[in-house]
XYZ file of C-alpha atoms in Angstrom:
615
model
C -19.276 -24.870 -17.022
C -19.287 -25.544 -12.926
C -22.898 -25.788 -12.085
C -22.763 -25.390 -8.140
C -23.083 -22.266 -7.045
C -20.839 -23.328 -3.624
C -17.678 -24.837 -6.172
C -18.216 -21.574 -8.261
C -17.746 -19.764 -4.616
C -14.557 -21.718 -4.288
C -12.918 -21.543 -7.920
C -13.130 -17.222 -7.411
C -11.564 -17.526 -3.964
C -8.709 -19.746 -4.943
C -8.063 -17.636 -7.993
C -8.292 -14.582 -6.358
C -6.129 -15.146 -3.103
C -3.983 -17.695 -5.875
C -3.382 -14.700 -7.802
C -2.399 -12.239 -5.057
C 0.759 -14.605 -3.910
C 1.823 -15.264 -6.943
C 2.108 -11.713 -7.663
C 3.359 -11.085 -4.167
C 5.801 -13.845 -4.619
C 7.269 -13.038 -8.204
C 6.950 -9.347 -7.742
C 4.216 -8.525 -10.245
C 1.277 -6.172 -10.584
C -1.687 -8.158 -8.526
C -4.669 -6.540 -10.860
C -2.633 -7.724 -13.668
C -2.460 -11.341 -12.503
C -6.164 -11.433 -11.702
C -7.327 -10.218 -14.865
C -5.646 -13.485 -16.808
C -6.779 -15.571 -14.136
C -10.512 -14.258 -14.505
C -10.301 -14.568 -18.501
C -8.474 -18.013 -18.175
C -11.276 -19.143 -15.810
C -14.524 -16.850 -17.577
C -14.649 -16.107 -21.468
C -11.778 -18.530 -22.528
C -12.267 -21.958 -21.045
C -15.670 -21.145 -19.912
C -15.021 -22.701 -16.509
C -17.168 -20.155 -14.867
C -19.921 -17.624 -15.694
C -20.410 -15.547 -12.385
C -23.274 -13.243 -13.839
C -25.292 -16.555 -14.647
C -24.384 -18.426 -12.005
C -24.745 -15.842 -9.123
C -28.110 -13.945 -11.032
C -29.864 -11.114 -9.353
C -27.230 -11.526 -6.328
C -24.505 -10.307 -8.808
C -24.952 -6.433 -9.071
C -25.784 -6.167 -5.063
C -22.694 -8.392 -4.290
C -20.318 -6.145 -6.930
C -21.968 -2.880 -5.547
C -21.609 -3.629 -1.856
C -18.040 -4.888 -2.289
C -16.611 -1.773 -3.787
C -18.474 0.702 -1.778
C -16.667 -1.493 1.408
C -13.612 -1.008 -0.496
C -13.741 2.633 -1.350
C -14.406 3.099 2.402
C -11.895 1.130 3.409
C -9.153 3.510 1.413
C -10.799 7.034 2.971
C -10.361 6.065 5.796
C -6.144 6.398 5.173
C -7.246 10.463 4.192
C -6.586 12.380 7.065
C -6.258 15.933 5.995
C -2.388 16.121 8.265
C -1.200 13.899 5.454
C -1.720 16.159 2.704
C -0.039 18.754 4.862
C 1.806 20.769 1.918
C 0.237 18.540 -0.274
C -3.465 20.547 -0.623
C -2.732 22.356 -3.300
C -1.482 20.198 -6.133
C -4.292 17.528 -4.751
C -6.587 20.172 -4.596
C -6.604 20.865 -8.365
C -6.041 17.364 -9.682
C -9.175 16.592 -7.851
C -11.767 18.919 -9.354
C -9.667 21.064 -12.310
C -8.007 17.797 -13.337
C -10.977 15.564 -13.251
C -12.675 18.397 -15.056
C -10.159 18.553 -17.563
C -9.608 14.500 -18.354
C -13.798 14.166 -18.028
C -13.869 16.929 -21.282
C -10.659 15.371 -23.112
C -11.849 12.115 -22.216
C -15.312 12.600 -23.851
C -14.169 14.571 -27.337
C -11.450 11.519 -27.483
C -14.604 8.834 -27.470
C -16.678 10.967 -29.739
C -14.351 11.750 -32.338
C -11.909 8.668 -31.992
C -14.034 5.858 -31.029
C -17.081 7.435 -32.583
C -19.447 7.096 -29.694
C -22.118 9.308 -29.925
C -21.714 12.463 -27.749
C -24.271 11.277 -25.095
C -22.838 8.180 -25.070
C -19.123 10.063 -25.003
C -19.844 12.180 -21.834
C -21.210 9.162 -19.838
C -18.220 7.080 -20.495
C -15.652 10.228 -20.305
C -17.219 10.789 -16.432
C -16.652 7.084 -15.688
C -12.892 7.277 -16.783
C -11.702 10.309 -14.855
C -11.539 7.747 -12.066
C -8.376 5.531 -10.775
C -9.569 3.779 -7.599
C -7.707 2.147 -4.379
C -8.486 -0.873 -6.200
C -5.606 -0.374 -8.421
C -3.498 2.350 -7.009
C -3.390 0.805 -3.669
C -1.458 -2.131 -4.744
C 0.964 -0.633 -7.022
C 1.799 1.901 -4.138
C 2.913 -0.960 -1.979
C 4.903 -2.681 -5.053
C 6.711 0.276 -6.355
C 7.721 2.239 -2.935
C 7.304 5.862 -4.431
C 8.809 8.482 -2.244
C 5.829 10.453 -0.008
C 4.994 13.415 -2.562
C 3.927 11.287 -5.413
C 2.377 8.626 -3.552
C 0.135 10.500 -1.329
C -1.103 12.565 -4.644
C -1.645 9.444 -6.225
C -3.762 7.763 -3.436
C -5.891 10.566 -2.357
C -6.419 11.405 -6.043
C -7.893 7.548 -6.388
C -10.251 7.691 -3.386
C -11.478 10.967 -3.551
C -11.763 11.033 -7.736
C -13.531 7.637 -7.029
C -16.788 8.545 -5.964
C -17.005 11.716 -8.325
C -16.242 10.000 -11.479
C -19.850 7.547 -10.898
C -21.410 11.152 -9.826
C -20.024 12.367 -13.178
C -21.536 10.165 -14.853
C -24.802 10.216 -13.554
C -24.856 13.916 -14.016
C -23.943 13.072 -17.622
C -26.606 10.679 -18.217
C -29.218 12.441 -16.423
C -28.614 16.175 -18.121
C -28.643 14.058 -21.589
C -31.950 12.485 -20.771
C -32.688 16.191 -20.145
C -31.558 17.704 -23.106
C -33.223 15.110 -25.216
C -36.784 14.668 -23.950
C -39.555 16.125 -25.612
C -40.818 18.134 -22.432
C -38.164 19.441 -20.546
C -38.000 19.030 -16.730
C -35.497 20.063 -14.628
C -36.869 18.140 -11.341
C -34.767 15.132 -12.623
C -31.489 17.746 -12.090
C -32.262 18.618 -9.686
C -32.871 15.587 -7.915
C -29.727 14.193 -8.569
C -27.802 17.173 -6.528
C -30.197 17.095 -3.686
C -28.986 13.212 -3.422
C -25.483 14.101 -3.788
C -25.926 16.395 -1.203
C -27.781 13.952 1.264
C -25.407 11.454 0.637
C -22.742 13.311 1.719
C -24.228 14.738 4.567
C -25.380 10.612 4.984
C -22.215 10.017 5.825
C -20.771 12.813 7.717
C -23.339 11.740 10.037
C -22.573 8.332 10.231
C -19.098 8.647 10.752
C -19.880 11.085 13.709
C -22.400 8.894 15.179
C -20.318 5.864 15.036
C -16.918 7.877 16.216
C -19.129 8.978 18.661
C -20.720 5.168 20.083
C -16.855 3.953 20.039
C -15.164 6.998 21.660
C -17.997 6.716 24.545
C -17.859 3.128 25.554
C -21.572 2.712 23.947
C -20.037 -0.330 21.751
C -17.845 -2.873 23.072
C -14.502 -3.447 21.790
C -15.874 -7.305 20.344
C -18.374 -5.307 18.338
C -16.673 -2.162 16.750
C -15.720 -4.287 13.173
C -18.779 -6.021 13.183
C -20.545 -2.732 13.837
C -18.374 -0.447 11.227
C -19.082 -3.513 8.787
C -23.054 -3.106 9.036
C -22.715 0.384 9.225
C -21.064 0.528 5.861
C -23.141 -1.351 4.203
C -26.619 0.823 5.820
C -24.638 4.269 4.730
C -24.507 3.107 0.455
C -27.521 1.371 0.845
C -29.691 4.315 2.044
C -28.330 6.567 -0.311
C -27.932 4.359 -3.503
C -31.606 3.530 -3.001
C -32.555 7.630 -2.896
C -30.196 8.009 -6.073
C -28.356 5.407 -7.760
C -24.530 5.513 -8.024
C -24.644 8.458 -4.622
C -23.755 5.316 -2.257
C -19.729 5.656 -3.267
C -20.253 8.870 -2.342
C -21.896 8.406 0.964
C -19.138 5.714 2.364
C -16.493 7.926 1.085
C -17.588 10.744 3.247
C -17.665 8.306 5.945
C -14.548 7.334 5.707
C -13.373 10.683 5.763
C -15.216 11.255 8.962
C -13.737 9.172 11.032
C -10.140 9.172 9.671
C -10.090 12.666 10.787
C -12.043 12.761 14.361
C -9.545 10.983 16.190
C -10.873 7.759 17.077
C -8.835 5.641 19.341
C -9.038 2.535 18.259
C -9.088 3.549 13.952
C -5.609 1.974 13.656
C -7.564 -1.797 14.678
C -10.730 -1.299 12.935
C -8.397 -0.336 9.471
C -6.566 -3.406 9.363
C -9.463 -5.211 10.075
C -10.792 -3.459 6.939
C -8.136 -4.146 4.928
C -7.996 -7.697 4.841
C -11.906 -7.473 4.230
C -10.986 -4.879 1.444
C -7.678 -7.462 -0.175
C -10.145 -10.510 -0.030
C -12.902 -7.981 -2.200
C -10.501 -6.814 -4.442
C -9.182 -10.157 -5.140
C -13.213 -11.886 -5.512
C -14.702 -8.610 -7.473
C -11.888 -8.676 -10.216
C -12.179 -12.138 -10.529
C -16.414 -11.986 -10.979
C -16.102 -9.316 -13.362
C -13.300 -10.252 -15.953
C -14.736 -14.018 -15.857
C -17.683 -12.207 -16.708
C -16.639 -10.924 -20.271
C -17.623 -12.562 -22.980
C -15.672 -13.306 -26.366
C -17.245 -10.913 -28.214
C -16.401 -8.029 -25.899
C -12.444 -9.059 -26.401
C -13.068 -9.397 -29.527
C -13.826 -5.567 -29.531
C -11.351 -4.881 -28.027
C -9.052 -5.007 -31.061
C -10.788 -2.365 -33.338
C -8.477 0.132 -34.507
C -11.007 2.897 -33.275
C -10.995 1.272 -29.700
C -7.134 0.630 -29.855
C -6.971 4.322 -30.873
C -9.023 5.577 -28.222
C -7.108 3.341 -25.442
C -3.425 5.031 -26.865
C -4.496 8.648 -26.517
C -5.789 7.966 -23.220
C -2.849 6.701 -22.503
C -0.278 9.593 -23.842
C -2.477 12.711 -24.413
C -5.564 12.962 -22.230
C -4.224 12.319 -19.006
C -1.213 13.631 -19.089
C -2.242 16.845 -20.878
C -5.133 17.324 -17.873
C -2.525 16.508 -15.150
C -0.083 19.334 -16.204
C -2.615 21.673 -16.501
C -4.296 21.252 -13.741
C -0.831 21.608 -11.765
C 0.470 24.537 -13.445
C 1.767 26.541 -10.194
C 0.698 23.895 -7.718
C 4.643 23.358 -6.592
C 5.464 19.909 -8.031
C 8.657 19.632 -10.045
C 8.370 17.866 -13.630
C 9.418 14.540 -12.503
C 6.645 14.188 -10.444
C 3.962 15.758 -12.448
C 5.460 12.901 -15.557
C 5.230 10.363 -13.363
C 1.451 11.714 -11.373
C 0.770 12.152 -15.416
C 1.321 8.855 -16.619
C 0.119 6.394 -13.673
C -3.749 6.349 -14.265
C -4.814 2.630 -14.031
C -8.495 1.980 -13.867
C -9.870 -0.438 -12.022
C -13.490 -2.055 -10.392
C -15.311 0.889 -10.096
C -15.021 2.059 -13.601
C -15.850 -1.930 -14.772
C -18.677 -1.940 -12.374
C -20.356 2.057 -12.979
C -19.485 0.836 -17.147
C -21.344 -2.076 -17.233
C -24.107 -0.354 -15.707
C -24.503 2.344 -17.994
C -24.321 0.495 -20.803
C -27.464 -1.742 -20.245
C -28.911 1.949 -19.450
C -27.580 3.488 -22.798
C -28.704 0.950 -24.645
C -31.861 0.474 -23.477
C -32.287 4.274 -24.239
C -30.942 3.789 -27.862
C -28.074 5.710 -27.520
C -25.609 5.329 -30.617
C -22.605 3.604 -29.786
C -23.421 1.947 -26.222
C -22.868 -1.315 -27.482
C -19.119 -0.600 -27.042
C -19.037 1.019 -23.923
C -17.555 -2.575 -22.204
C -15.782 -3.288 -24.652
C -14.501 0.043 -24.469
C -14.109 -0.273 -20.498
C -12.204 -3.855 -20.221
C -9.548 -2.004 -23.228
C -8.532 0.988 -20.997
C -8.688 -1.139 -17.653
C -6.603 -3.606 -18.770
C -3.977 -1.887 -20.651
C -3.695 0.933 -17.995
C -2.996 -1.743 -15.221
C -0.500 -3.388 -17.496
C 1.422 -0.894 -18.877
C 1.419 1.453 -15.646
C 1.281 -1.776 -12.939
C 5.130 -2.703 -14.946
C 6.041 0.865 -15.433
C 5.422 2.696 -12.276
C 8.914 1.262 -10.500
C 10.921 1.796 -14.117
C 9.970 5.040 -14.103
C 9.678 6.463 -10.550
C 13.560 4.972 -10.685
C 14.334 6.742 -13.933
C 12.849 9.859 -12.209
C 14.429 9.405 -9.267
C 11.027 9.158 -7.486
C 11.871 5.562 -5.639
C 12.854 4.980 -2.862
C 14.338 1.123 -4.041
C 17.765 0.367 -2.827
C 18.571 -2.266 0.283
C 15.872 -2.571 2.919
C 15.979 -0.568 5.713
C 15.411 -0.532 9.257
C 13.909 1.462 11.698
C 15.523 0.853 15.497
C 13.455 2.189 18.376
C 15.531 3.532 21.179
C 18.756 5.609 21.457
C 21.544 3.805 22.864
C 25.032 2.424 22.894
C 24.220 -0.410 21.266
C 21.555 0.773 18.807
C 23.583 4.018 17.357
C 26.495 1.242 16.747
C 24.272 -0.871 14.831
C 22.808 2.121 12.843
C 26.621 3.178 11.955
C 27.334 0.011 10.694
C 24.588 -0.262 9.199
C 25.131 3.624 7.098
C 28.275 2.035 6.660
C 26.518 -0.797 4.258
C 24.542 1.537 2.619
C 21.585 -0.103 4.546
C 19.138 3.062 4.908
C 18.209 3.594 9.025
C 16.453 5.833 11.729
C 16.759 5.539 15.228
C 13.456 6.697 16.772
C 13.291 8.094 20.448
C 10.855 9.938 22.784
C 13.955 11.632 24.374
C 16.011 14.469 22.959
C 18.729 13.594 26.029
C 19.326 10.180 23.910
C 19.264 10.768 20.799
C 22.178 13.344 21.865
C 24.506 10.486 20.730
C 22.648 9.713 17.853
C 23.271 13.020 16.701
C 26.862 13.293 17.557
C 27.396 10.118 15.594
C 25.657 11.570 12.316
C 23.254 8.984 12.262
C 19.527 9.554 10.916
C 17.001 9.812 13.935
C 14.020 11.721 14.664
C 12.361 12.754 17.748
C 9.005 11.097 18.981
C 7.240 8.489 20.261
C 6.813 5.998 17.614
C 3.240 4.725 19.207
C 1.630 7.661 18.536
C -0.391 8.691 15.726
C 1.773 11.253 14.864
C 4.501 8.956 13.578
C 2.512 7.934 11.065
C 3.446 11.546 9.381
C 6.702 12.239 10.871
C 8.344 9.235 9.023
C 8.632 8.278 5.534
C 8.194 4.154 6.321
C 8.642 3.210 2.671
C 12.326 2.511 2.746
C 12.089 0.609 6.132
C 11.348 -3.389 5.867
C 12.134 -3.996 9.046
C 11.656 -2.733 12.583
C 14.058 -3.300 15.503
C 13.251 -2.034 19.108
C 16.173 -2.008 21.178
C 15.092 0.095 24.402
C 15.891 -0.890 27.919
C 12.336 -2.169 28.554
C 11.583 -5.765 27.443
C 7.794 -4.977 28.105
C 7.606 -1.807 25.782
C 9.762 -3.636 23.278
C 7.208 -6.010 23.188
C 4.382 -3.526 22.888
C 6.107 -1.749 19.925
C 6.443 -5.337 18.215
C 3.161 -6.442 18.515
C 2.150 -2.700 17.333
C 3.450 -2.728 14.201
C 3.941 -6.839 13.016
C 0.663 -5.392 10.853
C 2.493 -2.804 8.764
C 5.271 -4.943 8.549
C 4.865 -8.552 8.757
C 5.605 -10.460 11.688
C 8.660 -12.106 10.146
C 10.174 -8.537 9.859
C 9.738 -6.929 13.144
C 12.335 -7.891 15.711
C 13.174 -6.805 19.199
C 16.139 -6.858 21.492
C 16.468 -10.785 24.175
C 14.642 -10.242 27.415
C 16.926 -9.311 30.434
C 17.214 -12.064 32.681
C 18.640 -10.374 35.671
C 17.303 -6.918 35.684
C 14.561 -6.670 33.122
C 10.734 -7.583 32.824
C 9.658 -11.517 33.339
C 7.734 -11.802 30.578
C 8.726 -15.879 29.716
C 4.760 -16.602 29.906
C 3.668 -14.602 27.446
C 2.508 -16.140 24.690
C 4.901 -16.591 21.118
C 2.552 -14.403 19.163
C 3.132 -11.226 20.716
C 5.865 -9.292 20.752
C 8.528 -10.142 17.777
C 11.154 -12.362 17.048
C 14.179 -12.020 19.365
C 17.409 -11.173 18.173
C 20.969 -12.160 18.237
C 20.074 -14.669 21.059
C 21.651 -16.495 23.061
C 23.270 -12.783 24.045
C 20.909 -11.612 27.356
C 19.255 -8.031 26.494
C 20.508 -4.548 25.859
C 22.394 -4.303 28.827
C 24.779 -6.739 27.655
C 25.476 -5.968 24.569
C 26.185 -2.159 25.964
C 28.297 -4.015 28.155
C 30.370 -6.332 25.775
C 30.692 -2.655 23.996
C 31.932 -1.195 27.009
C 34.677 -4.146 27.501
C 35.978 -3.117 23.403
C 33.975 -5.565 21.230
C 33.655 -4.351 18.172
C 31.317 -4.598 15.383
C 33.152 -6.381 12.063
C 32.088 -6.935 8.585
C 33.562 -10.506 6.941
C 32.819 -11.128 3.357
C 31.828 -14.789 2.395
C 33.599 -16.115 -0.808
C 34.546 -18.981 -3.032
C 37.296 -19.612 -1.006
C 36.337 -18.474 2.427
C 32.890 -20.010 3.065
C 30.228 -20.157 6.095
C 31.586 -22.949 7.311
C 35.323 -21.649 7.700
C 33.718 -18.371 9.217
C 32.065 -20.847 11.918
C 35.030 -22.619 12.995
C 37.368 -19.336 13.485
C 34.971 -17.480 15.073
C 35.704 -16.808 18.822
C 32.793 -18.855 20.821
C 31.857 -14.819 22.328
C 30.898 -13.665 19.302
C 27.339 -11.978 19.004
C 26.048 -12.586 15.380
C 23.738 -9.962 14.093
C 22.737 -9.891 10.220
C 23.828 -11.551 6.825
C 23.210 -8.637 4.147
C 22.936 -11.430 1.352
C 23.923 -10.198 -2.297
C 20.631 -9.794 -3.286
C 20.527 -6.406 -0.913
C 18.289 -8.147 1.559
C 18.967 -8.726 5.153
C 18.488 -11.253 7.304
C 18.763 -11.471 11.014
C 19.891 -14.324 13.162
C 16.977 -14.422 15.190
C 15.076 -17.218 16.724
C 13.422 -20.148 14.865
C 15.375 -18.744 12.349
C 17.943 -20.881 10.050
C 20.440 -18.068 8.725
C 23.527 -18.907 6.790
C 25.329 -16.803 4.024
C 26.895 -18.055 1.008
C 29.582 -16.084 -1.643
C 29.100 -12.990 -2.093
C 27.237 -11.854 1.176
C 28.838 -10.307 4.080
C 28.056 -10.919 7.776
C 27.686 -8.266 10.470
C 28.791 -9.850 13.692
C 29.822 -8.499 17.537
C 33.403 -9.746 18.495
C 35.789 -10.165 21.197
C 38.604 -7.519 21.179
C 41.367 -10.516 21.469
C 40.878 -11.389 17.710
C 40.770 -7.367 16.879
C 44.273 -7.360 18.856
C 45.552 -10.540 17.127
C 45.169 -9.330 13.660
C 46.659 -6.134 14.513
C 49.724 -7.627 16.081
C 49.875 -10.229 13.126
C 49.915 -6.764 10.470
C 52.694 -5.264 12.545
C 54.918 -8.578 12.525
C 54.335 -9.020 8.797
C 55.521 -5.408 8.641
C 58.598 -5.558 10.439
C 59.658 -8.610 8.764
C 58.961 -7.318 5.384
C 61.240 -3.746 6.154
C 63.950 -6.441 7.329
């Protein structure tokens, strides 16, 4: 056991961040890979023991963390995303959770033989799924747009109600069970529910407000959204516990849908704060456990309990629930089976059950046992299902990573052809309707817009685009749009177009962090490579193999060539860009500009060979 509090600090970080590359890195659910790294480090070698060594800062810490989390996902629910959506997340939300809180609660009672106090407490707590977990498995299994926004609103908005479920549970129990009845604890807990919500509409409006007026400066906005997070759960989780998720929620909501300028900055702020959480919190609680709990965890009753959640509760509530809601059976199976739980329901769990038991409830003694079974098999079994099945279901948008090019041109609708010709899925995005006329004439995917604007954000389906390309006329604004968007996709995947060294903008000076990695250097900007077009080069696809390798294709080349991409074997691209090494080996095919002469030779060469063979 580590007895500084600082190395204990340390050993959660490393594990935490550790465990989100290595499931970035080998493609693996990230909850998943924390959970073994919290048991490794907690119950089983007994390196750490976060609830002893962090004491009365442990609860406030866990608390604070996912109520900066749960805001963090509302504020990705603006109501124009849902647009069509409504009505299927409309009825998963309250007739769903409604349905699964019920099922949920005769399955613990009658299965796990919890007593039926006990049973509707811990069948509130489980209606929820949580950004903790959905999140994640969003970005690893690229759904197409129905099923994934139903998924993630149903996580953030379910999140809060599933604590306020529970509470309602616990407190109508107490209720039912005391000698004197009094309803003032009721209704108590509704007049909190309401304040917190109300809490938080007003927060988010006075904030939007401060930022939208110039009454905070720009250095201050995170810091300030930060504090004012925390102040929104505090004040209400102090007037009713558990109301807090609630509160930040509403927040979130608040200001994801008043139009605030500068939301885009102050979310990805949050969600590197939120990654970092997610990554600390799962580590605290699962090194938490104890042996006995996962020792629990193998009782037939619990196993039972964890299988029918699993293959009867929630899918039976989903299909209900969406009976006449519009979604076609592949999507309600898949919607039906991905239900991973995740820090809230450990953290609301292992409250209740000190509660329960101190009451003498029957059966509270398992409630965490309980909780760690159906967290950790739900994030298993969906976390390496969800991409099996939304592929099975034809829900996935998997295939070879696409591109989105910004800016209708020669050059750019010839790159997009070629690359429809690969398979390689692409969109040319343009403000103008006169040029994207080409675009359209060439059959080549495009939509109409400007692709800084908010709006794009529900115009386009980005989940089968990896990379981003803008190819516009104007170095400056190809810069702009790099910088933009290296957040959503990683500055090693946004790319734009060389700078123009006659005609276009001097922008030499600026520094090597903004604007994207150039492209196909050393050719000299868009206008010419529309040029070189102009003069018959011609875009050609040579296949690498055994016997014709990279370094033959080097030496034949002509010394005018314009390389562009390697589509490697694997299905993945990769650009010749600068500070970039690219090279292809068998099996991949490279997408290069060339010289007419060599199109002329070969074509001269196939006529000769076909005169001599007639003779």
């Amino acid at each position: 056991m580590v007895d500084s509090l600082l190395l204990v600090i340390m050993i959660v970080g490393v594990l935490g961040i550790g465990s989100q590359w290595i499931a970035w890195k080998f493609r693996l659910p990230a909850i998943v890979v924390m959970s073994i790294a919290g048991l490794l480090a907690g119950p089983i070698l007994g390196i750490i023991n976060p609830q002893e060594d962090f004491g009365d800062l442990f609860r406030p810490f866990i608390s604070i963390a996912v109520a900066i989390i749960l805001f963090e996902g509302s504020l990705n629910l603006n109501f124009k995303e849902v647009k069509g959506l409504g009505k299927p997340v409309f009825r998963i939300v309250t007739w769903g959770a409604v349905l699964a809180w019920i099922l949920g609660s005769l399955t613990a009672h009658y299965v796990a033989g919890l007593s039926w106090a006990v049973a509707f407490v811990i069948g509130g707590i489980f209606i929820v799924t949580g950004p903790t977990v959905i999140l994640p498995l969003l970005r690893q299994s690229r759904l197409k747009p129905t099923p994934a926004k139903i998924l993630k609103w149903e996580g953030i908005v379910v999140d809060p109600f599933g604590a306020l479920l529970a509470v309602f549970a616990f407190e109508t129990i107490l209720f039912l069970s005391a000698d004197s009845r009094d309803a003032s604890a009721l209704l108590l807990f509704l007049l909190a529910s309401f304040f917190a919500i109300v809490l938080g509409y007003v927060f988010g409006k006075v904030i939007g407000w401060m930022f939208e007026s110039g009454h905070m400066p720009e250095y201050l906005k995170s810091p300030a959204m930060f504090g004012a997070v925390i102040a929104c759960f505090t004040i209400a989780d102090e007037v009713k516990h558990e109301t807090g998720l609630l509160a930040v929620t509403a927040m979130g909501m608040t200001l994801a849908n008043i139009g605030i300028s500068s939301i885009k900055d102050m979310r990805h702020f949050k969600e590197n704060i939120s990654i970092l959480l997610i990554s600390t919190v799962f580590i605290l609680l699962t090194s938490s456990l104890t042996m006995d709990t996962l020792k629990d965890i193998f009782r037939p009753e619990i196993i039972g309990y964890v299988l029918l959640m699993l293959f009867v509760v929630r899918p039976l509530s989903i299909f209900i629930s969406t009976i006449g809601s519009g979604l076609s059976l592949q999507e309600k199976t898949l919607v039906g089976w991905i239900a991973p739980r995740g820090i809230v329901a450990l953290t609301v769990a292992s409250y209740f059950a000190s509660v329960l038991e101190d009451e003498g409830f029957e059966g509270a003694s398992l409630v965490t046992s309980l909780t760690f079974a159906l967290v950790f098999s739900t994030v298993c079994v969906h976390g390496f299902t969800i991409g099996w099945l939304a592929k099975k279901l034809n829900l996935s948008s998997e295939g070879k990573p696409g591109a989105i090019i910004v800016g209708s041109n020669r050059f750019s609708i010839s790159l997009a052809k070629v690359m429809d010709e690969l398979k390689i899925p692409v969109i040319i995005v343009d403000s103008s309707w006169d040029r994207l006329h080409q675009a359209r004439r060439a059959g080549i995917n495009h939509t109409h817009g400007e692709i800084l604007s908010e709006q794009m954000e529900y115009t386009i389906d980005f989940t089968p685009y990896d990379y981003l390309i803008s190819a516009t006329e104007y170095d400056s604004y190809n810069a702009l749009v790099c910088s933009t968007f290296v957040p959503e996709f990683g500055r090693k995947s946004v790319f734009r177009l060389p700078r123009q060294t006659n005609s276009g903008d001097h922008l030499e000076d600026i520094g090597h962090t903004i604007g994207g990695k150039e492209l196909f250097k050393p050719a000299e900007g868009i206008e010419e490579l529309k040029y070189k077009l102009k003069a018959g080069y011609v875009f050609r696809k040579t296949s690498i193999t055994e016997q014709y390798k990279w370094e033959d294709y080097l030496q034949d080349k002509h010394e005018e060539t314009v390389l562009l991409f390697v589509l490697k074997q694997s299905k993945q691209i990769e650009f010749f860009a600068e500070d970039t090494e690219t090279t292809a080996s068998a099996g991949d095919t490279i997408v290069s500009l060339m010289p007419p002469s060599k199109e002329f030779s070969k074509i001269r060469e196939k006529i000769k060979g076909n005169k001599e063979a007639s003779n």
